[in-house]
Amino acid sequence: MLLPKRTLLIGGALVGVVSMYSMGVESPNAPASSAAKCRMSVTADVLNVRAAPDGHADIVGKFKQGAETDALPTVQNGFRMLGPNRWASTQFLQPLPGRTC
């Protein structure tokens, strides 16, 4: 039985994407390998994630104690950048062993 060309193209693209991920190929915009990434553990009972590096900025998320998150090396006003418009107090974040931060 012959499949339509469109089905073959979509199937081939899907196989290609799965192959790339299984080989660990990263896109140019992907963060560094997980072994080198800045990764933090939350030490507070509940840690607020804020929209800006300010204790009065809007809360955009929360972490419970022991949660882990990726972070960036950027620190301002005692807050570490976790991502775009995502900041948390450095006082309650501890780098995981072997990670660069």
mmCIF file of N, CA, C and O in Angstrom:
data_model
loop_
_atom_site.group_PDB
_atom_site.id
_atom_site.type_symbol
_atom_site.label_atom_id
_atom_site.label_comp_id
_atom_site.label_asym_id
_atom_site.label_seq_id
_atom_site.Cartn_x
_atom_site.Cartn_y
_atom_site.Cartn_z
ATOM 1 N N MET A 1 0.837 -1.165 0.000
ATOM 2 C CA MET A 1 0.000 0.000 0.000
ATOM 3 C C MET A 1 0.896 1.247 0.000
ATOM 4 O O MET A 1 1.831 1.348 0.777
ATOM 5 N N LEU A 2 0.610 2.209 -0.835
ATOM 6 C CA LEU A 2 1.381 3.446 -0.939
ATOM 7 C C LEU A 2 0.730 4.529 -0.085
ATOM 8 O O LEU A 2 -0.476 4.663 -0.048
ATOM 9 N N LEU A 3 1.574 5.285 0.587
ATOM 10 C CA LEU A 3 1.097 6.395 1.406
ATOM 11 C C LEU A 3 1.219 7.693 0.623
ATOM 12 O O LEU A 3 2.129 7.857 -0.189
ATOM 13 N N PRO A 4 0.331 8.652 0.889
ATOM 14 C CA PRO A 4 0.448 9.950 0.220
ATOM 15 C C PRO A 4 1.762 10.635 0.597
ATOM 16 O O PRO A 4 2.304 10.428 1.676
ATOM 17 N N LYS A 5 2.258 11.471 -0.309
ATOM 18 C CA LYS A 5 3.533 12.172 -0.082
ATOM 19 C C LYS A 5 3.504 12.987 1.200
ATOM 20 O O LYS A 5 4.488 13.040 1.933
ATOM 21 N N ARG A 6 2.388 13.626 1.487
ATOM 22 C CA ARG A 6 2.282 14.468 2.684
ATOM 23 C C ARG A 6 2.509 13.634 3.947
ATOM 24 O O ARG A 6 3.208 14.054 4.867
ATOM 25 N N THR A 7 1.931 12.452 4.012
ATOM 26 C CA THR A 7 2.104 11.569 5.159
ATOM 27 C C THR A 7 3.563 11.173 5.311
ATOM 28 O O THR A 7 4.107 11.150 6.420
ATOM 29 N N LEU A 8 4.215 10.874 4.198
ATOM 30 C CA LEU A 8 5.622 10.499 4.247
ATOM 31 C C LEU A 8 6.494 11.654 4.722
ATOM 32 O O LEU A 8 7.430 11.459 5.498
ATOM 33 N N LEU A 9 6.200 12.876 4.272
ATOM 34 C CA LEU A 9 6.976 14.045 4.690
ATOM 35 C C LEU A 9 6.813 14.320 6.181
ATOM 36 O O LEU A 9 7.787 14.576 6.886
ATOM 37 N N ILE A 10 5.594 14.256 6.670
ATOM 38 C CA ILE A 10 5.344 14.504 8.089
ATOM 39 C C ILE A 10 6.001 13.415 8.927
ATOM 40 O O ILE A 10 6.652 13.698 9.935
ATOM 41 N N GLY A 11 5.861 12.180 8.504
ATOM 42 C CA GLY A 11 6.485 11.067 9.223
ATOM 43 C C GLY A 11 7.997 11.192 9.237
ATOM 44 O O GLY A 11 8.646 10.961 10.259
ATOM 45 N N GLY A 12 8.580 11.567 8.099
ATOM 46 C CA GLY A 12 10.028 11.734 8.021
ATOM 47 C C GLY A 12 10.515 12.863 8.921
ATOM 48 O O GLY A 12 11.537 12.742 9.596
ATOM 49 N N ALA A 13 9.777 13.957 8.963
ATOM 50 C CA ALA A 13 10.143 15.083 9.827
ATOM 51 C C ALA A 13 10.065 14.675 11.293
ATOM 52 O O ALA A 13 10.946 14.999 12.096
ATOM 53 N N LEU A 14 9.033 13.933 11.640
ATOM 54 C CA LEU A 14 8.885 13.471 13.018
ATOM 55 C C LEU A 14 10.037 12.550 13.416
ATOM 56 O O LEU A 14 10.617 12.697 14.500
ATOM 57 N N VAL A 15 10.412 11.648 12.556
ATOM 58 C CA VAL A 15 11.536 10.742 12.826
ATOM 59 C C VAL A 15 12.823 11.552 12.992
ATOM 60 O O VAL A 15 13.633 11.284 13.878
ATOM 61 N N GLY A 16 13.015 12.568 12.163
ATOM 62 C CA GLY A 16 14.205 13.410 12.260
ATOM 63 C C GLY A 16 14.281 14.150 13.582
ATOM 64 O O GLY A 16 15.330 14.206 14.227
ATOM 65 N N VAL A 17 13.175 14.709 14.026
ATOM 66 C CA VAL A 17 13.151 15.449 15.295
ATOM 67 C C VAL A 17 13.422 14.503 16.456
ATOM 68 O O VAL A 17 14.218 14.801 17.345
ATOM 69 N N VAL A 18 12.781 13.361 16.452
ATOM 70 C CA VAL A 18 13.003 12.382 17.524
ATOM 71 C C VAL A 18 14.460 11.936 17.536
ATOM 72 O O VAL A 18 15.078 11.806 18.597
ATOM 73 N N SER A 19 15.038 11.733 16.369
ATOM 74 C CA SER A 19 16.447 11.327 16.289
ATOM 75 C C SER A 19 17.366 12.392 16.868
ATOM 76 O O SER A 19 18.310 12.082 17.595
ATOM 77 N N MET A 20 17.092 13.658 16.561
ATOM 78 C CA MET A 20 17.929 14.742 17.074
ATOM 79 C C MET A 20 17.872 14.791 18.595
ATOM 80 O O MET A 20 18.886 14.939 19.257
ATOM 81 N N TYR A 21 16.687 14.677 19.164
ATOM 82 C CA TYR A 21 16.563 14.722 20.619
ATOM 83 C C TYR A 21 17.207 13.512 21.270
ATOM 84 O O TYR A 21 17.824 13.626 22.320
ATOM 85 N N SER A 22 17.080 12.353 20.661
ATOM 86 C CA SER A 22 17.664 11.158 21.268
ATOM 87 C C SER A 22 19.190 11.197 21.221
ATOM 88 O O SER A 22 19.848 10.591 22.052
ATOM 89 N N MET A 23 19.766 11.932 20.275
ATOM 90 C CA MET A 23 21.221 12.061 20.185
ATOM 91 C C MET A 23 21.732 13.223 21.019
ATOM 92 O O MET A 23 22.918 13.436 21.141
ATOM 93 N N GLY A 24 20.821 14.006 21.599
ATOM 94 C CA GLY A 24 21.237 15.104 22.453
ATOM 95 C C GLY A 24 21.649 16.342 21.685
ATOM 96 O O GLY A 24 22.341 17.185 22.219
ATOM 97 N N VAL A 25 21.227 16.500 20.447
ATOM 98 C CA VAL A 25 21.561 17.695 19.673
ATOM 99 C C VAL A 25 20.723 18.850 20.202
ATOM 100 O O VAL A 25 19.522 18.742 20.352
ATOM 101 N N GLU A 26 21.378 19.952 20.516
ATOM 102 C CA GLU A 26 20.689 21.113 21.047
ATOM 103 C C GLU A 26 20.606 22.201 19.993
ATOM 104 O O GLU A 26 21.484 22.339 19.159
ATOM 105 N N SER A 27 19.551 22.985 20.077
ATOM 106 C CA SER A 27 19.417 24.108 19.165
ATOM 107 C C SER A 27 20.374 25.209 19.609
ATOM 108 O O SER A 27 20.807 25.242 20.755
ATOM 109 N N PRO A 28 20.693 26.167 18.725
ATOM 110 C CA PRO A 28 21.621 27.237 19.099
ATOM 111 C C PRO A 28 21.112 28.079 20.263
ATOM 112 O O PRO A 28 21.887 28.677 20.976
ATOM 113 N N ASN A 29 19.806 28.134 20.479
ATOM 114 C CA ASN A 29 19.247 28.934 21.558
ATOM 115 C C ASN A 29 19.066 28.136 22.838
ATOM 116 O O ASN A 29 18.599 28.660 23.834
ATOM 117 N N ALA A 30 19.387 26.859 22.835
ATOM 118 C CA ALA A 30 19.215 26.023 24.021
ATOM 119 C C ALA A 30 20.243 26.402 25.077
ATOM 120 O O ALA A 30 21.345 26.813 24.764
ATOM 121 N N PRO A 31 19.860 26.246 26.355
ATOM 122 C CA PRO A 31 20.826 26.541 27.412
ATOM 123 C C PRO A 31 21.962 25.533 27.421
ATOM 124 O O PRO A 31 21.897 24.502 26.771
ATOM 125 N N ALA A 32 22.994 25.830 28.179
ATOM 126 C CA ALA A 32 24.154 24.950 28.275
ATOM 127 C C ALA A 32 23.738 23.587 28.796
ATOM 128 O O ALA A 32 22.638 23.418 29.303
ATOM 129 N N SER A 33 24.619 22.619 28.697
ATOM 130 C CA SER A 33 24.291 21.274 29.141
ATOM 131 C C SER A 33 23.889 21.292 30.604
ATOM 132 O O SER A 33 24.315 22.136 31.378
ATOM 133 N N SER A 34 23.053 20.338 30.995
ATOM 134 C CA SER A 34 22.506 20.337 32.334
ATOM 135 C C SER A 34 23.588 20.213 33.400
ATOM 136 O O SER A 34 23.407 20.639 34.520
ATOM 137 N N ALA A 35 24.728 19.620 33.073
ATOM 138 C CA ALA A 35 25.797 19.477 34.054
ATOM 139 C C ALA A 35 26.424 20.827 34.397
ATOM 140 O O ALA A 35 26.912 21.018 35.491
ATOM 141 N N ALA A 36 26.404 21.768 33.474
ATOM 142 C CA ALA A 36 27.055 23.054 33.699
ATOM 143 C C ALA A 36 26.060 24.147 34.045
ATOM 144 O O ALA A 36 26.450 25.202 34.510
ATOM 145 N N LYS A 37 24.776 23.919 33.813
ATOM 146 C CA LYS A 37 23.765 24.939 34.044
ATOM 147 C C LYS A 37 23.711 25.362 35.497
ATOM 148 O O LYS A 37 23.968 24.573 36.394
ATOM 149 N N CYS A 38 23.340 26.592 35.701
ATOM 150 C CA CYS A 38 23.083 27.076 37.045
ATOM 151 C C CYS A 38 21.740 26.491 37.474
ATOM 152 O O CYS A 38 20.720 26.748 36.855
ATOM 153 N N ARG A 39 21.772 25.665 38.485
ATOM 154 C CA ARG A 39 20.550 25.043 39.000
ATOM 155 C C ARG A 39 20.524 25.232 40.506
ATOM 156 O O ARG A 39 21.520 25.036 41.188
ATOM 157 N N MET A 40 19.375 25.636 41.012
ATOM 158 C CA MET A 40 19.246 26.011 42.412
ATOM 159 C C MET A 40 18.193 25.164 43.118
ATOM 160 O O MET A 40 17.262 24.677 42.502
ATOM 161 N N SER A 41 18.370 25.066 44.434
ATOM 162 C CA SER A 41 17.401 24.415 45.305
ATOM 163 C C SER A 41 16.800 25.486 46.210
ATOM 164 O O SER A 41 17.503 26.389 46.670
ATOM 165 N N VAL A 42 15.512 25.382 46.478
ATOM 166 C CA VAL A 42 14.800 26.355 47.308
ATOM 167 C C VAL A 42 14.937 25.953 48.775
ATOM 168 O O VAL A 42 14.677 24.809 49.140
ATOM 169 N N THR A 43 15.349 26.910 49.621
ATOM 170 C CA THR A 43 15.531 26.639 51.040
ATOM 171 C C THR A 43 14.395 27.201 51.903
ATOM 172 O O THR A 43 14.266 26.805 53.065
ATOM 173 N N ALA A 44 13.578 28.089 51.367
ATOM 174 C CA ALA A 44 12.457 28.666 52.121
ATOM 175 C C ALA A 44 11.278 27.698 52.115
ATOM 176 O O ALA A 44 11.173 26.837 51.240
ATOM 177 N N ASP A 45 10.371 27.848 53.084
ATOM 178 C CA ASP A 45 9.150 27.030 53.084
ATOM 179 C C ASP A 45 8.380 27.250 51.786
ATOM 180 O O ASP A 45 7.963 26.306 51.134
ATOM 181 N N VAL A 46 8.192 28.520 51.429
ATOM 182 C CA VAL A 46 7.561 28.916 50.166
ATOM 183 C C VAL A 46 8.335 30.112 49.645
ATOM 184 O O VAL A 46 8.554 31.081 50.374
ATOM 185 N N LEU A 47 8.765 30.042 48.400
ATOM 186 C CA LEU A 47 9.535 31.127 47.788
ATOM 187 C C LEU A 47 8.719 31.756 46.670
ATOM 188 O O LEU A 47 8.289 31.063 45.746
ATOM 189 N N ASN A 48 8.487 33.057 46.779
ATOM 190 C CA ASN A 48 7.763 33.779 45.727
ATOM 191 C C ASN A 48 8.686 34.062 44.552
ATOM 192 O O ASN A 48 9.835 34.471 44.746
ATOM 193 N N VAL A 49 8.178 33.866 43.371
ATOM 194 C CA VAL A 49 8.879 34.249 42.142
ATOM 195 C C VAL A 49 8.221 35.541 41.680
ATOM 196 O O VAL A 49 6.997 35.607 41.545
ATOM 197 N N ARG A 50 9.034 36.553 41.446
ATOM 198 C CA ARG A 50 8.492 37.878 41.138
ATOM 199 C C ARG A 50 8.807 38.296 39.707
ATOM 200 O O ARG A 50 9.732 37.786 39.090
ATOM 201 N N ALA A 51 8.028 39.250 39.204
ATOM 202 C CA ALA A 51 8.160 39.720 37.822
ATOM 203 C C ALA A 51 9.378 40.620 37.629
ATOM 204 O O ALA A 51 9.794 40.859 36.499
ATOM 205 N N ALA A 52 9.948 41.107 38.720
ATOM 206 C CA ALA A 52 11.101 42.008 38.661
ATOM 207 C C ALA A 52 11.938 41.787 39.919
ATOM 208 O O ALA A 52 11.450 41.226 40.896
ATOM 209 N N PRO A 53 13.198 42.242 39.916
ATOM 210 C CA PRO A 53 14.064 42.062 41.084
ATOM 211 C C PRO A 53 13.740 43.053 42.201
ATOM 212 O O PRO A 53 14.533 43.918 42.555
ATOM 213 N N ASP A 54 12.543 42.932 42.740
ATOM 214 C CA ASP A 54 12.045 43.857 43.754
ATOM 215 C C ASP A 54 11.032 43.102 44.619
ATOM 216 O O ASP A 54 10.139 42.436 44.095
ATOM 217 N N GLY A 55 11.158 43.233 45.936
ATOM 218 C CA GLY A 55 10.252 42.553 46.856
ATOM 219 C C GLY A 55 8.807 42.991 46.745
ATOM 220 O O GLY A 55 7.923 42.323 47.284
ATOM 221 N N HIS A 56 8.544 44.090 46.045
ATOM 222 C CA HIS A 56 7.173 44.574 45.870
ATOM 223 C C HIS A 56 6.626 44.261 44.478
ATOM 224 O O HIS A 56 5.476 44.594 44.192
ATOM 225 N N ALA A 57 7.432 43.640 43.635
ATOM 226 C CA ALA A 57 6.975 43.311 42.274
ATOM 227 C C ALA A 57 5.903 42.219 42.331
ATOM 228 O O ALA A 57 5.800 41.475 43.321
ATOM 229 N N ASP A 58 5.115 42.132 41.282
ATOM 230 C CA ASP A 58 4.047 41.129 41.211
ATOM 231 C C ASP A 58 4.611 39.723 41.374
ATOM 232 O O ASP A 58 5.676 39.402 40.844
ATOM 233 N N ILE A 59 3.871 38.880 42.088
ATOM 234 C CA ILE A 59 4.234 37.470 42.234
ATOM 235 C C ILE A 59 3.719 36.724 41.010
ATOM 236 O O ILE A 59 2.531 36.803 40.681
ATOM 237 N N VAL A 60 4.625 36.028 40.322
ATOM 238 C CA VAL A 60 4.257 35.314 39.095
ATOM 239 C C VAL A 60 4.358 33.796 39.262
ATOM 240 O O VAL A 60 4.076 33.046 38.338
ATOM 241 N N GLY A 61 4.769 33.370 40.449
ATOM 242 C CA GLY A 61 4.866 31.940 40.722
ATOM 243 C C GLY A 61 5.383 31.711 42.126
ATOM 244 O O GLY A 61 5.739 32.655 42.836
ATOM 245 N N LYS A 62 5.405 30.440 42.536
ATOM 246 C CA LYS A 62 5.890 30.076 43.871
ATOM 247 C C LYS A 62 6.589 28.731 43.785
ATOM 248 O O LYS A 62 6.264 27.909 42.940
ATOM 249 N N PHE A 63 7.556 28.532 44.677
ATOM 250 C CA PHE A 63 8.237 27.249 44.823
ATOM 251 C C PHE A 63 8.105 26.805 46.272
ATOM 252 O O PHE A 63 8.166 27.624 47.183
ATOM 253 N N LYS A 64 7.978 25.507 46.486
ATOM 254 C CA LYS A 64 8.007 24.942 47.832
ATOM 255 C C LYS A 64 9.437 24.563 48.186
ATOM 256 O O LYS A 64 10.279 24.375 47.308
ATOM 257 N N GLN A 65 9.697 24.414 49.468
ATOM 258 C CA GLN A 65 11.025 24.037 49.938
ATOM 259 C C GLN A 65 11.473 22.730 49.288
ATOM 260 O O GLN A 65 10.689 21.792 49.146
ATOM 261 N N GLY A 66 12.731 22.715 48.855
ATOM 262 C CA GLY A 66 13.302 21.536 48.211
ATOM 263 C C GLY A 66 13.106 21.500 46.706
ATOM 264 O O GLY A 66 13.722 20.678 46.024
ATOM 265 N N ALA A 67 12.275 22.392 46.160
ATOM 266 C CA ALA A 67 12.088 22.443 44.703
ATOM 267 C C ALA A 67 13.403 22.849 44.049
ATOM 268 O O ALA A 67 14.229 23.531 44.651
ATOM 269 N N GLU A 68 13.596 22.416 42.818
ATOM 270 C CA GLU A 68 14.782 22.790 42.049
ATOM 271 C C GLU A 68 14.348 23.564 40.816
ATOM 272 O O GLU A 68 13.292 23.297 40.252
ATOM 273 N N THR A 69 15.200 24.505 40.421
ATOM 274 C CA THR A 69 14.907 25.307 39.238
ATOM 275 C C THR A 69 16.199 25.712 38.543
ATOM 276 O O THR A 69 17.236 25.867 39.190
ATOM 277 N N ASP A 70 16.115 25.883 37.242
ATOM 278 C CA ASP A 70 17.228 26.467 36.503
ATOM 279 C C ASP A 70 17.278 27.952 36.837
ATOM 280 O O ASP A 70 16.261 28.549 37.187
ATOM 281 N N ALA A 71 18.450 28.521 36.736
ATOM 282 C CA ALA A 71 18.614 29.948 37.018
ATOM 283 C C ALA A 71 19.683 30.503 36.093
ATOM 284 O O ALA A 71 20.401 29.766 35.426
ATOM 285 N N LEU A 72 19.768 31.808 36.076
ATOM 286 C CA LEU A 72 20.783 32.514 35.294
ATOM 287 C C LEU A 72 21.786 33.132 36.270
ATOM 288 O O LEU A 72 21.476 33.346 37.441
ATOM 289 N N PRO A 73 22.979 33.461 35.807
ATOM 290 C CA PRO A 73 23.965 34.047 36.714
ATOM 291 C C PRO A 73 23.644 35.486 37.125
ATOM 292 O O PRO A 73 24.262 36.026 38.025
ATOM 293 N N THR A 74 22.658 36.101 36.506
ATOM 294 C CA THR A 74 22.313 37.500 36.775
ATOM 295 C C THR A 74 21.680 37.666 38.155
ATOM 296 O O THR A 74 20.692 37.007 38.475
ATOM 297 N N VAL A 75 22.272 38.565 38.965
ATOM 298 C CA VAL A 75 21.743 38.890 40.293
ATOM 299 C C VAL A 75 21.627 40.411 40.384
ATOM 300 O O VAL A 75 22.570 41.132 40.060
ATOM 301 N N GLN A 76 20.444 40.885 40.814
ATOM 302 C CA GLN A 76 20.209 42.327 41.011
ATOM 303 C C GLN A 76 19.407 42.521 42.293
ATOM 304 O O GLN A 76 18.424 41.807 42.520
ATOM 305 N N ASN A 77 19.805 43.466 43.095
ATOM 306 C CA ASN A 77 19.061 43.825 44.311
ATOM 307 C C ASN A 77 18.775 42.618 45.200
ATOM 308 O O ASN A 77 17.729 42.553 45.851
ATOM 309 N N GLY A 78 19.663 41.628 45.212
ATOM 310 C CA GLY A 78 19.449 40.456 46.048
ATOM 311 C C GLY A 78 18.506 39.424 45.446
ATOM 312 O O GLY A 78 18.073 38.505 46.129
ATOM 313 N N PHE A 79 18.195 39.573 44.151
ATOM 314 C CA PHE A 79 17.320 38.627 43.458
ATOM 315 C C PHE A 79 18.080 37.987 42.306
ATOM 316 O O PHE A 79 18.815 38.659 41.581
ATOM 317 N N ARG A 80 17.888 36.677 42.121
ATOM 318 C CA ARG A 80 18.506 35.955 41.002
ATOM 319 C C ARG A 80 17.467 35.785 39.905
ATOM 320 O O ARG A 80 16.316 35.447 40.153
ATOM 321 N N MET A 81 17.909 36.016 38.670
ATOM 322 C CA MET A 81 17.029 35.851 37.518
ATOM 323 C C MET A 81 16.868 34.362 37.223
ATOM 324 O O MET A 81 17.847 33.633 37.074
ATOM 325 N N LEU A 82 15.618 33.919 37.147
ATOM 326 C CA LEU A 82 15.318 32.534 36.812
ATOM 327 C C LEU A 82 14.949 32.395 35.341
ATOM 328 O O LEU A 82 15.046 31.313 34.774
ATOM 329 N N GLY A 83 14.507 33.488 34.744
ATOM 330 C CA GLY A 83 14.099 33.520 33.342
ATOM 331 C C GLY A 83 13.508 34.891 33.070
ATOM 332 O O GLY A 83 13.510 35.763 33.949
ATOM 333 N N PRO A 84 12.995 35.101 31.875
ATOM 334 C CA PRO A 84 12.394 36.403 31.560
ATOM 335 C C PRO A 84 11.255 36.722 32.537
ATOM 336 O O PRO A 84 10.343 35.910 32.725
ATOM 337 N N ASN A 85 11.338 37.869 33.179
ATOM 338 C CA ASN A 85 10.323 38.325 34.136
ATOM 339 C C ASN A 85 10.089 37.322 35.261
ATOM 340 O O ASN A 85 8.972 37.160 35.741
ATOM 341 N N ARG A 86 11.149 36.627 35.688
ATOM 342 C CA ARG A 86 11.069 35.655 36.785
ATOM 343 C C ARG A 86 12.312 35.820 37.661
ATOM 344 O O ARG A 86 13.416 35.504 37.241
ATOM 345 N N TRP A 87 12.092 36.309 38.883
ATOM 346 C CA TRP A 87 13.169 36.598 39.823
ATOM 347 C C TRP A 87 12.811 36.011 41.182
ATOM 348 O O TRP A 87 11.645 36.002 41.579
ATOM 349 N N ALA A 88 13.832 35.556 41.918
ATOM 350 C CA ALA A 88 13.618 35.035 43.270
ATOM 351 C C ALA A 88 14.768 35.491 44.161
ATOM 352 O O ALA A 88 15.897 35.669 43.701
ATOM 353 N N SER A 89 14.477 35.640 45.441
ATOM 354 C CA SER A 89 15.471 36.109 46.397
ATOM 355 C C SER A 89 16.629 35.128 46.501
ATOM 356 O O SER A 89 16.429 33.928 46.719
ATOM 357 N N THR A 90 17.852 35.643 46.383
ATOM 358 C CA THR A 90 19.039 34.792 46.491
ATOM 359 C C THR A 90 19.186 34.228 47.902
ATOM 360 O O THR A 90 19.818 33.192 48.093
ATOM 361 N N GLN A 91 18.583 34.886 48.878
ATOM 362 C CA GLN A 91 18.657 34.453 50.268
ATOM 363 C C GLN A 91 18.086 33.045 50.447
ATOM 364 O O GLN A 91 18.495 32.315 51.342
ATOM 365 N N PHE A 92 17.154 32.656 49.580
ATOM 366 C CA PHE A 92 16.470 31.378 49.735
ATOM 367 C C PHE A 92 16.759 30.409 48.587
ATOM 368 O O PHE A 92 16.012 29.457 48.369
ATOM 369 N N LEU A 93 17.850 30.654 47.862
ATOM 370 C CA LEU A 93 18.269 29.778 46.773
ATOM 371 C C LEU A 93 19.685 29.283 47.041
ATOM 372 O O LEU A 93 20.553 30.077 47.394
ATOM 373 N N GLN A 94 19.894 28.012 46.855
ATOM 374 C CA GLN A 94 21.232 27.431 47.065
ATOM 375 C C GLN A 94 21.625 26.664 45.816
ATOM 376 O O GLN A 94 20.864 25.813 45.339
ATOM 377 N N PRO A 95 22.812 26.959 45.254
ATOM 378 C CA PRO A 95 23.249 26.218 44.059
ATOM 379 C C PRO A 95 23.403 24.736 44.373
ATOM 380 O O PRO A 95 23.847 24.354 45.448
ATOM 381 N N LEU A 96 22.997 23.893 43.441
ATOM 382 C CA LEU A 96 23.198 22.457 43.594
ATOM 383 C C LEU A 96 24.671 22.125 43.424
ATOM 384 O O LEU A 96 25.388 22.821 42.690
ATOM 385 N N PRO A 97 25.151 21.092 44.084
ATOM 386 C CA PRO A 97 26.556 20.723 43.977
ATOM 387 C C PRO A 97 26.967 20.466 42.518
ATOM 388 O O PRO A 97 26.218 19.858 41.752
ATOM 389 N N GLY A 98 28.140 20.962 42.147
ATOM 390 C CA GLY A 98 28.668 20.736 40.813
ATOM 391 C C GLY A 98 28.101 21.643 39.738
ATOM 392 O O GLY A 98 28.415 21.497 38.571
ATOM 393 N N ARG A 99 27.259 22.583 40.116
ATOM 394 C CA ARG A 99 26.664 23.496 39.143
ATOM 395 C C ARG A 99 27.357 24.843 39.210
ATOM 396 O O ARG A 99 27.808 25.275 40.263
ATOM 397 N N THR A 100 27.449 25.511 38.074
ATOM 398 C CA THR A 100 28.066 26.826 38.021
ATOM 399 C C THR A 100 26.988 27.893 38.098
ATOM 400 O O THR A 100 26.017 27.834 37.368
ATOM 401 N N CYS A 101 27.150 28.811 39.000
ATOM 402 C CA CYS A 101 26.151 29.877 39.142
ATOM 403 C C CYS A 101 26.839 31.202 39.400
ATOM 404 O O CYS A 101 27.672 31.338 40.211
#
